[in-house]
Coordinates of C-alpha atoms and ligand atoms in Angstrom, one line a residue:
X263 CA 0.0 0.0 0.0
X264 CA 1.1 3.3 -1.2
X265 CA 2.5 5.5 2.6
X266 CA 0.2 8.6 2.7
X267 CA 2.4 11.6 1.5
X268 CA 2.6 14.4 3.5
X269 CA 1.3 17.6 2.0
X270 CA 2.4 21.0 2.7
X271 CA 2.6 24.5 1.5
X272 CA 0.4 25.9 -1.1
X273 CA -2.3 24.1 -3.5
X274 CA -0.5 24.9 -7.2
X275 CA -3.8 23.3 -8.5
X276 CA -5.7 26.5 -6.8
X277 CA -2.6 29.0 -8.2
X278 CA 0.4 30.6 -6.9
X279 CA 1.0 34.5 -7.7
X280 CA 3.9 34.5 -9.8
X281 CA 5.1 37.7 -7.4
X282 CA 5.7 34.8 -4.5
X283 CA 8.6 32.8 -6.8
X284 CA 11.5 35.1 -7.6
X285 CA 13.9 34.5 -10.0
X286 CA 15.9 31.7 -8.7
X287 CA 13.3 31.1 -5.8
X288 CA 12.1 27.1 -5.3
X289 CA 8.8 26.6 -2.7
X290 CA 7.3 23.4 -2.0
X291 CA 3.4 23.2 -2.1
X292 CA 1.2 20.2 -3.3
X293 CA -1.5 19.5 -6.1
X294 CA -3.8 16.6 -7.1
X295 CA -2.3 14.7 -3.3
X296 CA 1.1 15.2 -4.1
X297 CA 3.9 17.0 -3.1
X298 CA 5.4 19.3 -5.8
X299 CA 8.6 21.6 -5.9
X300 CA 8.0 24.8 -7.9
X301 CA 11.2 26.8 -9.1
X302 CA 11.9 29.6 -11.2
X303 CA 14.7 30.5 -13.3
X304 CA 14.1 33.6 -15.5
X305 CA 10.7 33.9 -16.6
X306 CA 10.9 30.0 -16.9
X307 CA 8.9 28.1 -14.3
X308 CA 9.4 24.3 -13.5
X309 CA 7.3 21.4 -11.0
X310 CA 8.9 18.2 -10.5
X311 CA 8.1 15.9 -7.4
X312 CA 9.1 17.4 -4.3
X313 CA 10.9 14.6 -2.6
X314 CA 13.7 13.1 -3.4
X315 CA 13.9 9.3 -4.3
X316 CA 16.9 8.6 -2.6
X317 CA 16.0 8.9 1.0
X318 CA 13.2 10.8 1.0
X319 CA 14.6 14.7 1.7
X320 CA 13.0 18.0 1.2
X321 CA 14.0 18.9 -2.2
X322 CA 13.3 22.8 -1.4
X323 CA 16.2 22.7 1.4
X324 CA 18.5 22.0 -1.2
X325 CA 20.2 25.0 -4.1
X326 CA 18.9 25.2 -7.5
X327 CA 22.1 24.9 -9.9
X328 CA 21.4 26.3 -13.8
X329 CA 18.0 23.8 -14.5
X330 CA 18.8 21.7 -12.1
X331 CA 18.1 20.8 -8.2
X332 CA 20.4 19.5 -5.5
X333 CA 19.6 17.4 -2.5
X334 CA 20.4 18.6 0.6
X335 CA 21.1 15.5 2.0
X336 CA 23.6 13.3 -0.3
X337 CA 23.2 15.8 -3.3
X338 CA 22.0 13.7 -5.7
X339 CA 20.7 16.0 -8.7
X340 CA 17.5 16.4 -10.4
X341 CA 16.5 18.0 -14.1
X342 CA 13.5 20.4 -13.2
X343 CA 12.9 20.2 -17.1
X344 CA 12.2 16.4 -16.7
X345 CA 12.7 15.1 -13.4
X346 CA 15.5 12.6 -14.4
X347 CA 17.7 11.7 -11.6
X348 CA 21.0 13.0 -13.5
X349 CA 23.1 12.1 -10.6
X350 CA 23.5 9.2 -7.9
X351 CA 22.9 8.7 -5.4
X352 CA 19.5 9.2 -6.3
X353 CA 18.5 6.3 -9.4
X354 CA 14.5 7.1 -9.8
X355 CA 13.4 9.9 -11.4
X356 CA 10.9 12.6 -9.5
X357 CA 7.2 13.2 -11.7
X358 CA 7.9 16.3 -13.7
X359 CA 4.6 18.3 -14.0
X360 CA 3.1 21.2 -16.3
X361 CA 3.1 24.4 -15.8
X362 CA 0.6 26.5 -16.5
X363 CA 0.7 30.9 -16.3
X364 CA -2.2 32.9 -16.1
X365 CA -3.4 36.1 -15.3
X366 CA 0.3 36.7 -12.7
X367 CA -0.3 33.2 -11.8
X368 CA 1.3 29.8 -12.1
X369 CA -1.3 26.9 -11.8
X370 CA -0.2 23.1 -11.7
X371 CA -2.4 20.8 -12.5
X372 CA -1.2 17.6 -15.0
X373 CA 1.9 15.2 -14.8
X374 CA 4.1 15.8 -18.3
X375 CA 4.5 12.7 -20.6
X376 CA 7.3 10.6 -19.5
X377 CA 10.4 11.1 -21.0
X378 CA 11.3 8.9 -24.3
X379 CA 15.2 7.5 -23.6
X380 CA 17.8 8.5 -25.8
X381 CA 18.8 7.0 -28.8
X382 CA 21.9 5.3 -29.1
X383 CA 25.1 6.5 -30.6
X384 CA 26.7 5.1 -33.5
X385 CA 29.4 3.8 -32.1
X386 CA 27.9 1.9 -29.4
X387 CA 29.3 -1.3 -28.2
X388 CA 27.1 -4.3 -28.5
X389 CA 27.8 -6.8 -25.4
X390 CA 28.5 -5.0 -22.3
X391 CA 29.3 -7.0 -19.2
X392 CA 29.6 -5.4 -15.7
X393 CA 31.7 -7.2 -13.1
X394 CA 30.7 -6.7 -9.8
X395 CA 27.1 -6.1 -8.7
X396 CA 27.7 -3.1 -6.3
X397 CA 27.1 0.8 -6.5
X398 CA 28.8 0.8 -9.8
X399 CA 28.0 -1.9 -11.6
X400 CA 24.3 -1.1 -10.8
X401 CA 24.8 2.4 -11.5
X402 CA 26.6 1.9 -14.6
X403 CA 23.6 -0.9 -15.7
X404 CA 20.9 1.3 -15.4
X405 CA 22.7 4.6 -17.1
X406 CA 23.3 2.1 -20.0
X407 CA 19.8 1.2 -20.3
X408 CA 18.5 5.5 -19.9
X409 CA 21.3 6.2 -22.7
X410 CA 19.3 4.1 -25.0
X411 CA 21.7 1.1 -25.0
X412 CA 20.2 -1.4 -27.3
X413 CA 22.5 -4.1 -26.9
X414 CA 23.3 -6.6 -24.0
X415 CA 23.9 -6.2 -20.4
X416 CA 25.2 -8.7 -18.1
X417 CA 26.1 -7.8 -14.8
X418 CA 28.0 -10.6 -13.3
X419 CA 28.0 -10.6 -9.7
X420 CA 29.6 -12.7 -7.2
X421 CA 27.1 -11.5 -4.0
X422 CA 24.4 -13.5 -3.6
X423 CA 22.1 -10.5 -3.6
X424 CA 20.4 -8.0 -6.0
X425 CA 22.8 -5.1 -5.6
X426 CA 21.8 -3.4 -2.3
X427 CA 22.1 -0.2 -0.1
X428 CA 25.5 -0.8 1.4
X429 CA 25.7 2.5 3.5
X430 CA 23.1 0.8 5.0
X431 CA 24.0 -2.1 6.5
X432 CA 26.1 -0.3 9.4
X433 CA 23.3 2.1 9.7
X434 CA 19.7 1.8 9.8
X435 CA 20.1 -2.0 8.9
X436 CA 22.0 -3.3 11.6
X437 CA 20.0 -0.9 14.1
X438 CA 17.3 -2.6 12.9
X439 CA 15.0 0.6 12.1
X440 CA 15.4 0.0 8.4
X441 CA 14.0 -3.4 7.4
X442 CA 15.1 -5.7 4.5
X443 CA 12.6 -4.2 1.8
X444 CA 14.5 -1.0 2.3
X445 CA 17.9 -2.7 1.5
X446 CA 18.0 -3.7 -2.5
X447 CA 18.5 -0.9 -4.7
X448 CA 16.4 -2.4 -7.2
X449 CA 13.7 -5.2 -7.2
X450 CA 14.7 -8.1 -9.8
X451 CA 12.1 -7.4 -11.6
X452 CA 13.3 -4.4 -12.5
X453 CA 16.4 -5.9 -14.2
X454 CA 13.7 -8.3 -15.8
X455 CA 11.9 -5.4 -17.2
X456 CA 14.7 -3.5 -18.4
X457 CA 16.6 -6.7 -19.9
X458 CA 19.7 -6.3 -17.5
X459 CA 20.9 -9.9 -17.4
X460 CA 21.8 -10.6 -13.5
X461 CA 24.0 -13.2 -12.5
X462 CA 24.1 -13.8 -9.3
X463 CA 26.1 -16.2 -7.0
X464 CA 29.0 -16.1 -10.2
X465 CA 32.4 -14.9 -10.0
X466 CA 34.5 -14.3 -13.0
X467 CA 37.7 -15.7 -12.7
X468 CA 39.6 -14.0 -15.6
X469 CA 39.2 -11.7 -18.3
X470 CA 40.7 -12.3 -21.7
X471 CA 41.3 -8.9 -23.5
X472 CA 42.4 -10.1 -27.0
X473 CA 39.5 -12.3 -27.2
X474 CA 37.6 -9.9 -25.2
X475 CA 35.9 -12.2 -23.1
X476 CA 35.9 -13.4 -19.7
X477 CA 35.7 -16.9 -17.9
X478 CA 33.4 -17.8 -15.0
X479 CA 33.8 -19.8 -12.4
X480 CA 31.6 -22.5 -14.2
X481 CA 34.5 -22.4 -16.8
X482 CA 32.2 -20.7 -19.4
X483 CA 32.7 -17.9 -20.9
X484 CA 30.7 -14.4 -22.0
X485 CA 31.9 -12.7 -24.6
X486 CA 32.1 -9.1 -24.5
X487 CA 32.2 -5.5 -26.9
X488 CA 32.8 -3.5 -23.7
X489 CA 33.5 -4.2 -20.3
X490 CA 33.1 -2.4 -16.6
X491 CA 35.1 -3.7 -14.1
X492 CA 33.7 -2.8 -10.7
X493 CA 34.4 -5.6 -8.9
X494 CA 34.7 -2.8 -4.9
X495 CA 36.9 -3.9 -2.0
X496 CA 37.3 -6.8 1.0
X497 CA 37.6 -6.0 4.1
X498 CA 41.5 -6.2 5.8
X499 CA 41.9 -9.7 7.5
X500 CA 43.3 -9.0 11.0
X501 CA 46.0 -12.0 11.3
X502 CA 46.5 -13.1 14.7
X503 CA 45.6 -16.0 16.7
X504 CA 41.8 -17.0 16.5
X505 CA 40.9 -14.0 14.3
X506 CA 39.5 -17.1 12.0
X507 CA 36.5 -17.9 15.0
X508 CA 32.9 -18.2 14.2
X509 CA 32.0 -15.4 16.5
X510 CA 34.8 -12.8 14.4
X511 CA 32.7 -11.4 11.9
X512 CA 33.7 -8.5 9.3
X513 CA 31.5 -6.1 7.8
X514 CA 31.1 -5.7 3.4
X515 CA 28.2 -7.4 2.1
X516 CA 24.1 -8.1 3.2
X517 CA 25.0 -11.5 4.5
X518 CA 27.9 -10.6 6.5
X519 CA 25.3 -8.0 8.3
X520 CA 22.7 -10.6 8.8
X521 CA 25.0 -12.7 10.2
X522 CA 26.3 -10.0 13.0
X523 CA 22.6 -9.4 13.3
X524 CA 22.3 -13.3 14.3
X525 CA 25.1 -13.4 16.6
X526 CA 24.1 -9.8 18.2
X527 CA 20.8 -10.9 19.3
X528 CA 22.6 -14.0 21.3
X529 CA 25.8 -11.8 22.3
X530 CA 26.4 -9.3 25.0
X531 CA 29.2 -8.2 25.2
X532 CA 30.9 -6.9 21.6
X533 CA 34.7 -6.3 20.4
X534 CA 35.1 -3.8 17.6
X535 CA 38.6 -4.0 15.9
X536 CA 39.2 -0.2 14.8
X537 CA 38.1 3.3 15.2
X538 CA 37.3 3.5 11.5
X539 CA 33.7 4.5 9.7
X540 CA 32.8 1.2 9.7
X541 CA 33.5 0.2 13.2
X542 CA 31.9 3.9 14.7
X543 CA 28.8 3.1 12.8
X544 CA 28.5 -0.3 13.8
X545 CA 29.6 0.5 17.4
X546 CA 26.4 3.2 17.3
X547 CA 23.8 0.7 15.6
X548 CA 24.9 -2.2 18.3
X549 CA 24.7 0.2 21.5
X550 CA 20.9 0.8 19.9
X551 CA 20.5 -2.9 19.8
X552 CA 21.3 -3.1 23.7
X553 CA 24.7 -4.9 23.6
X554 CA 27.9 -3.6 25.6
X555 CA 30.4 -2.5 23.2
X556 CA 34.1 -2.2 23.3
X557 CA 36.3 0.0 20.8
X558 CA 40.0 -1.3 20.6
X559 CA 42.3 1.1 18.1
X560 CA 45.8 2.2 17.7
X561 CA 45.4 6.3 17.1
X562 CA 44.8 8.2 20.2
X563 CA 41.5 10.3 18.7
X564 CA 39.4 7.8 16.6
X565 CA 39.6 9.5 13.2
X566 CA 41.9 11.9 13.6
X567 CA 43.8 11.7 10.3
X568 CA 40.7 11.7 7.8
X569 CA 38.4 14.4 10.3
X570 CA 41.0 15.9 12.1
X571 CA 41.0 16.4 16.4
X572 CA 37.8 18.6 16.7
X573 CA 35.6 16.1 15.2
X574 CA 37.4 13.1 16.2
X575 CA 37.4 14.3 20.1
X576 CA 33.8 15.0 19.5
X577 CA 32.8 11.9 18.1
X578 CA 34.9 10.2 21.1
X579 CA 32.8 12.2 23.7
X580 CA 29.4 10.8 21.9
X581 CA 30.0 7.4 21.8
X582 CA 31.5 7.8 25.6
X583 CA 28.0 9.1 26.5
X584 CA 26.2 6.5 24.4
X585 CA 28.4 4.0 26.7
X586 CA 31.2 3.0 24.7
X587 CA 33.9 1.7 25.9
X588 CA 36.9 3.0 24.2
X589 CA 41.1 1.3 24.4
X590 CA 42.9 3.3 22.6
X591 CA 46.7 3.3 21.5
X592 CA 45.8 -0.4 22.1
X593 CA 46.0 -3.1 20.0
X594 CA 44.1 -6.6 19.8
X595 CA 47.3 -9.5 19.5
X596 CA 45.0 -12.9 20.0
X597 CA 41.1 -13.8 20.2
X598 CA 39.4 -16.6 21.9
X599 CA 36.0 -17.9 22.8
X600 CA 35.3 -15.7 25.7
X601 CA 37.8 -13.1 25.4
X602 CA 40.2 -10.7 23.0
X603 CA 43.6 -10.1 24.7
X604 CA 45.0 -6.7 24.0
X605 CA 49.0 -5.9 23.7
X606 CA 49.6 -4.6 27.0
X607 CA 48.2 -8.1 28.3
X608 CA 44.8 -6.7 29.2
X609 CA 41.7 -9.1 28.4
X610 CA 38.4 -7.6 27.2
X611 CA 35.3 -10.2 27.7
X612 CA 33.4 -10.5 24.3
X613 CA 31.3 -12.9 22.9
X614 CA 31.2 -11.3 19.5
X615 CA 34.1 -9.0 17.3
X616 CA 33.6 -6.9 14.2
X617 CA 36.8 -5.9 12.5
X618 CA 36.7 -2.9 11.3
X619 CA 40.1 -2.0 9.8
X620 CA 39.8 -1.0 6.6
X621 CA 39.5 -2.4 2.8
X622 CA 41.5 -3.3 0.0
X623 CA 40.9 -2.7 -3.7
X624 CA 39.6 -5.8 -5.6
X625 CA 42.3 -5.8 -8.3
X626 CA 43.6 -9.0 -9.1
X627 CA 41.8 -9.7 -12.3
X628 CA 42.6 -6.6 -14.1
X629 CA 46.3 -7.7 -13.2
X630 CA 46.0 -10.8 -14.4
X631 CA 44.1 -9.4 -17.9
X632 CA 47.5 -7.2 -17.8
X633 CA 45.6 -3.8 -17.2
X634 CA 47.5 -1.1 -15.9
X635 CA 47.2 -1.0 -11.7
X636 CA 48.5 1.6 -9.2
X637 CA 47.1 0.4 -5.7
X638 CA 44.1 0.4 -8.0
X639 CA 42.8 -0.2 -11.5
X640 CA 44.0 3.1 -13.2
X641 CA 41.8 4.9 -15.4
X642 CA 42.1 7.8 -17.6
X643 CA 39.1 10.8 -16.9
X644 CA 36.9 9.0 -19.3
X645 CA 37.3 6.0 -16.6
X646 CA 38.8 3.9 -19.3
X647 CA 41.7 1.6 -17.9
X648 CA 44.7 0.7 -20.2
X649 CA 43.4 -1.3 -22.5
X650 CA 40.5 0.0 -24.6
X651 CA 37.1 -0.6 -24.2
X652 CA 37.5 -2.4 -20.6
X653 CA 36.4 0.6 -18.1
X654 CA 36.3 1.1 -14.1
X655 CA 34.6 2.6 -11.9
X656 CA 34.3 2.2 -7.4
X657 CA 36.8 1.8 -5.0
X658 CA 39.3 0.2 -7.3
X659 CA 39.8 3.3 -10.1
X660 CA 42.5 5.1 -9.3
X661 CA 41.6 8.2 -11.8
X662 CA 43.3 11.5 -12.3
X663 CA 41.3 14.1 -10.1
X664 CA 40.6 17.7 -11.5
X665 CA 41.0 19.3 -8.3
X666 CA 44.2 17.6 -6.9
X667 CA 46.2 17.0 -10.2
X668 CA 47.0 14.0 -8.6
X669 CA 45.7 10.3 -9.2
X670 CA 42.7 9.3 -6.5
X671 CA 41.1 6.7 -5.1
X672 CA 38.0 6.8 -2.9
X673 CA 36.0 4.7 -1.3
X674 CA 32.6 6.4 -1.2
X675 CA 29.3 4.8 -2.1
X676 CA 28.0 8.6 -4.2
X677 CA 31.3 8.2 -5.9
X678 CA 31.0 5.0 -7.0
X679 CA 27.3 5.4 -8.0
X680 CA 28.3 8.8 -10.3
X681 CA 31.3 6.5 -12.0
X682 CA 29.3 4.0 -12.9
X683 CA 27.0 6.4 -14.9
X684 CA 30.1 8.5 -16.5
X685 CA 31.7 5.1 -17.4
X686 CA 28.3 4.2 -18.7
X687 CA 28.0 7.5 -20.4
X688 CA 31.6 6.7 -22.2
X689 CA 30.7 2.5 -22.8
X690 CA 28.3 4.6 -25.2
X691 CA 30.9 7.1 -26.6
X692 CA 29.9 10.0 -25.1
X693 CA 33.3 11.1 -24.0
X694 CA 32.4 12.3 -20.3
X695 CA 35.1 13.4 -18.0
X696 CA 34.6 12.5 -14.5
X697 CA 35.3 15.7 -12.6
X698 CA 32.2 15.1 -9.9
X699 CA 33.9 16.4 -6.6
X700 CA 33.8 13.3 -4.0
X701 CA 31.3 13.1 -1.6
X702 CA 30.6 10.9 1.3
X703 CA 28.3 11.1 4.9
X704 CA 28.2 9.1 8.1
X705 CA 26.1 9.2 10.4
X706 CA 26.3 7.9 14.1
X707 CA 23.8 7.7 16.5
X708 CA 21.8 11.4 15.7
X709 CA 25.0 12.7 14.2
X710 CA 25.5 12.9 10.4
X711 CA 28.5 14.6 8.6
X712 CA 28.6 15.4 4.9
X713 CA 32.4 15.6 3.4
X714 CA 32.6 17.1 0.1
X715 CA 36.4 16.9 -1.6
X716 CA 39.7 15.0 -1.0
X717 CA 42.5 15.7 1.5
X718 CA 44.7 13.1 2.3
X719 CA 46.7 16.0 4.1
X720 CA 45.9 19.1 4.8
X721 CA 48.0 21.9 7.0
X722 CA 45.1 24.2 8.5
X723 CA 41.9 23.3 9.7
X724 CA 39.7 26.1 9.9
X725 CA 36.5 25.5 12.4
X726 CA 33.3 27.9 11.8
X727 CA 30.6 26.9 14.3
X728 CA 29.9 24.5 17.2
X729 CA 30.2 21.0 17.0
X730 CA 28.3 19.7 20.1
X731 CA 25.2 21.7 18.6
X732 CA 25.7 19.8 15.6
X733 CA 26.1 23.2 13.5
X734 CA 29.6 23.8 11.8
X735 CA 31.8 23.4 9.1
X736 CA 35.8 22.3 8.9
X737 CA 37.3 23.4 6.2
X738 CA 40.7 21.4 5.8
X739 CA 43.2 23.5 3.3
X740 CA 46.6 22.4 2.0
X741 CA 49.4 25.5 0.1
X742 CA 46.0 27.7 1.0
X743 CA 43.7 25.8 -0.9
X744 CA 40.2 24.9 0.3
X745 CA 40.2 21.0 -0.6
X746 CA 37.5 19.6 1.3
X747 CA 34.9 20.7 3.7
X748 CA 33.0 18.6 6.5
X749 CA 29.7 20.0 7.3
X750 CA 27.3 19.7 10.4
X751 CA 23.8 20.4 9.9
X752 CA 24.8 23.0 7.5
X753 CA 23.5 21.2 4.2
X754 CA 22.7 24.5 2.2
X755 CA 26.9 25.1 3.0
X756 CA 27.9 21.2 1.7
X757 CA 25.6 21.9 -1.1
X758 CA 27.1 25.5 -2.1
X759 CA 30.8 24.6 -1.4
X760 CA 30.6 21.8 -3.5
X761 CA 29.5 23.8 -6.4
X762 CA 31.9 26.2 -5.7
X763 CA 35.0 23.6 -6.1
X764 CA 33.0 22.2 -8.7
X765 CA 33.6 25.7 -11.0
X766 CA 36.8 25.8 -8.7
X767 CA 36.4 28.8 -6.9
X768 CA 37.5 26.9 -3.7
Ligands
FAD163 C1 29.0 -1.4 5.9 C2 29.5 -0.3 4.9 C3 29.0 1.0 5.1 C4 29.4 2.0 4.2 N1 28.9 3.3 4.4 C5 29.2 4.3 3.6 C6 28.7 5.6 3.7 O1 28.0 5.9 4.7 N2 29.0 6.5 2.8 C7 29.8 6.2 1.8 O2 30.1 7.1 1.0 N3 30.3 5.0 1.6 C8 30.1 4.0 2.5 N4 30.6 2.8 2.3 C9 31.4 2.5 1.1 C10 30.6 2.2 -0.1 O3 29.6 1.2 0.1 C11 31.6 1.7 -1.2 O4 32.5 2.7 -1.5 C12 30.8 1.3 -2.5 O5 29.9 0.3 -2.2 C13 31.8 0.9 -3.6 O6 31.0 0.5 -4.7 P1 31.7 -0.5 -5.7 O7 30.6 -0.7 -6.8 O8 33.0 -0.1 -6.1 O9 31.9 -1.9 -4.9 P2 30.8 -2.8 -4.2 O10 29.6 -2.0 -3.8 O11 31.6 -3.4 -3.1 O12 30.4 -3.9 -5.2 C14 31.4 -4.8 -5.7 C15 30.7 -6.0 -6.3 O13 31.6 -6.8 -7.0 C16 31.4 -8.1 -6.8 N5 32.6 -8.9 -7.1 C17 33.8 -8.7 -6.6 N6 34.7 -9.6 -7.3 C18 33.9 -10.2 -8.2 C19 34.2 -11.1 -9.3 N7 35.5 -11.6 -9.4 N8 33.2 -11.6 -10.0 C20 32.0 -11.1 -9.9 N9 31.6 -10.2 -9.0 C21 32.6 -9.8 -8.2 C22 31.0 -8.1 -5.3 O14 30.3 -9.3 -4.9 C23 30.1 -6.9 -5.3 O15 28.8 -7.2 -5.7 C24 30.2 1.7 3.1 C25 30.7 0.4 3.0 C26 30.3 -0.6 3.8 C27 30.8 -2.0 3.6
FES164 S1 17.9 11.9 0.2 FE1 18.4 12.9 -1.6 S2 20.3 12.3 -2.1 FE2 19.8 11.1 -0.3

């Protein structure tokens, strides 16, 4: 059953006086039940959907860029022309609506024809096979099939699920407020529908580039005119003794959450390995599902080197209050049934450990196919590895950044999404740079910080606001450059800064 939608604002379908929308003004209201965005730009006016099909935000808290909208939450991008969701993480498009003017005022009352998809270029490839069934490959599959791709799609992935939410599963998953409908980014009949051949449960075990294809694990083989590689990351394996016990669990895919799920509702007392996003997040869901929790990490402030100290102390303080327990400069040496035993011989009851200390790039089949690698597949800005035709896109494309000069990797879910659509976009021959500025969020217990840019290092840290009000922005610099900024509650900022190192005037 459809949820009822909240309406509010003024009835378009009664009339708005044009004097109320100035010229780059947006204001939500409603017609016929539902929620509608109006927005001027000129003496152009525009209604689209007023809720974003990502997660649900107020499109009228985010900025209006040329024709376009921005979410204020994870700034996924909407066309107020059509609707279409032109960038992740957002995939659905919003209803684009008519407009009508009359004597000084603007009426809504009927959706517009849906939008016919493109037609396809030319010089199309055929065959294209996706590995990996993650935020890029699905991204990537989808943008194939919106750019008017006429030709095959497999997306071959080795998961045993249709690709999913991942931000997810340390979130609102494992806290158990977001149930399992809410997890799949897609149904699988929407791959039926749009003739995206999904195999699940398959890994492919080697690509051949002369003969452009590659081999499953069944020993078949798919042949191929294009290929994406997106094949994402494993988690770090902590070697020390009993680090291989059933209770040690790590933290990538669905079933790995379901399974901590399992053991949490049995456990008590829980280990996390590392101060990292993964382990803060999970250390917030599992204090929400009762258990005691335990942070062991080497650095002194838990994410000091990515956040810096004001935000790392802060997020120290909030997981202190929620009742963490926190051994830092500590390390875990050896793990048994009952117990982890820390470095300086202390023993930390546990009946259940996440590891949580970081990922590595999934690379070894582009090295084996002889594609160029650098601590990652590298790409050129068309997301295009070494060898023609065969792209990448996620955590393993190292690609030259526009900001920086210098080659990047990231391992954000928004980034992955938005490479996956360019290296669509270029499967087809559009020739699209990927210049999107990185983003990623977190959130932690009722805290949630949006980071826009890159900065491995940075010399000054420049705090405007207060943090334990949830209300400021860092902005970390490096040779007096702005190259990223970490915002708290301060959406409209994110939103604006991004665009402003997006036309680099940061
Ligand atoms: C728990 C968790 C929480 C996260 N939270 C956030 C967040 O809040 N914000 C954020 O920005 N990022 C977050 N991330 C990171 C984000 O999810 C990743 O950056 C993103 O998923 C990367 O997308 P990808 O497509 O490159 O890889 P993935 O999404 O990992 O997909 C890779 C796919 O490739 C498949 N595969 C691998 N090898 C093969 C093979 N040989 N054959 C076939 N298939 C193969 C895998 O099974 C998988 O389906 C989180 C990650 C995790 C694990
Ligand atoms: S809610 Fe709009 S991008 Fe997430």
């Amino acid at each position: 059953m459809e949820e009822e939608k909240k309406l509010s604002g003024p009835n378009f379908a009664q009339g708005l006086s044009l004097t109320e929308l100035s010229d780059g003004g947006m204001l939500q209201g409603h017609a016929k039940g539902e929620p509608i965005l109006v927005a001027r730009r000129g003496d152009a006016y525009f209604a689209i959907g007023a809720i974003c099909t990502h997660y649900g935000a107020p499109l009228a808290e985010g900025i209006l860029v040329d024709d376009t909208v921005r979410c204020p939450w994870h700034h996924a991008c909407f066309s107020l022309r059509t609707g279409e969701a032109l960038r992740a993480p957002a995939l659905a498009p919003v209803i684009s609506w008519k407009v009508e003017t009359r004597g000084g005022k603007l009426f809504v009352h009927e959706k517009q024809p849906e939008k016919k998809q493109a037609t396809v270029s030319e010089d199309a490839s055929e065959n294209v096979i996706i590995v990996g069934g993650g935020a890029a490959g699905n991204a990537a599959a989808e943008m194939l099939r919106r750019e008017g791709h006429s030709g095959g799609i497999t997306m071959i992935s080795a998961d045993d699920a249709v690709p999913y939410d991942r931000p997810t599963l340390s979130k609102d998953f494992l806290n158990g407020t977001a149930g399992e409908k809410l997890v799949p980014l897609r149904s699988m009949d929407f791959y039926r529908e749009h003739e995206i051949d999904l195999l699940l449960n398959t890994r492919v075990m080697a690509i051949d580039p002369r003969d452009k294809s590659v081999q499953l694990a069944n020993g078949s083989h798919r042949k191929f005119d294009a290929l994406l590689l997106a094949t994402g990351a494993e988690p770090v394996k902590l070697k020390i003794p009993g680090a291989d016990s059933p209770h040690v669990c790590y933290l990538r895919s669905q079933s790995d959450c379901r399974a901590i799920i399992a053991k949490a509702t049995k456990a008590k007392r829980v280990v996390l390995v590392g101060a990292s996003f993964i382990a803060m997040e999970v250390a917030s869901s599992l204090i929400q599902r009762k258990l005691e929790v335990h942070i062991v990490a080497p650095e002194a402030v838990p994410m000091v080197t990515i956040l810096g100290p004001e935000v790392g102390k802060y997020l120290h303080r909030l997981h202190e209050r929620n009742g963490v327990v926190f051994h830092l400069q500590q390390s875990v040496v050896a793990i048994d049934e009952r117990k982890v035993t820390l470095k300086n011989g202390h023993a930390i009851e546990a009946d259940l450990v996440v590891i949580g200390i970081g990922v590595k790039p999934l690379i070894d089949l582009a090295e084996r196919a002889g594609i160029k690698t650098d601590k990652g597949v590298s790409v050129n800005e068309y997301l295009e590895s070494s060898i023609s035709q065969i792209f990448a896109a996620g955590d393993i494309a190292r690609w030259p950044d526009a900001r920086t000069g210098g080659n990047i990797r990231v391992e954000h879910f928004v980034v992955a999404e938005r490479q996956g659509q360019t290296a669509a976009r270029n499967i087809l021959g559009r020739r699209v740079r990927f210049d999107a500025v990185p983003f990623f969020w977190t959130t932690q217990y009722d805290f949630t910080l949006n980071y826009i840019g890159h900065a491995e290092k940075w010399d000054k840290l420049d705090l405007d606001g207060n943090i334990e009000e949830h209300n400021c922005k860092l902005s970390f610099q490096s040779g007096g450059r702005t190259v990223a900024v970490a915002t708290v509650g301060r959406d409209r900022a994110s939103l604006e800064d991004e665009l402003a190192m997006e036309l680099s005037k940061l």
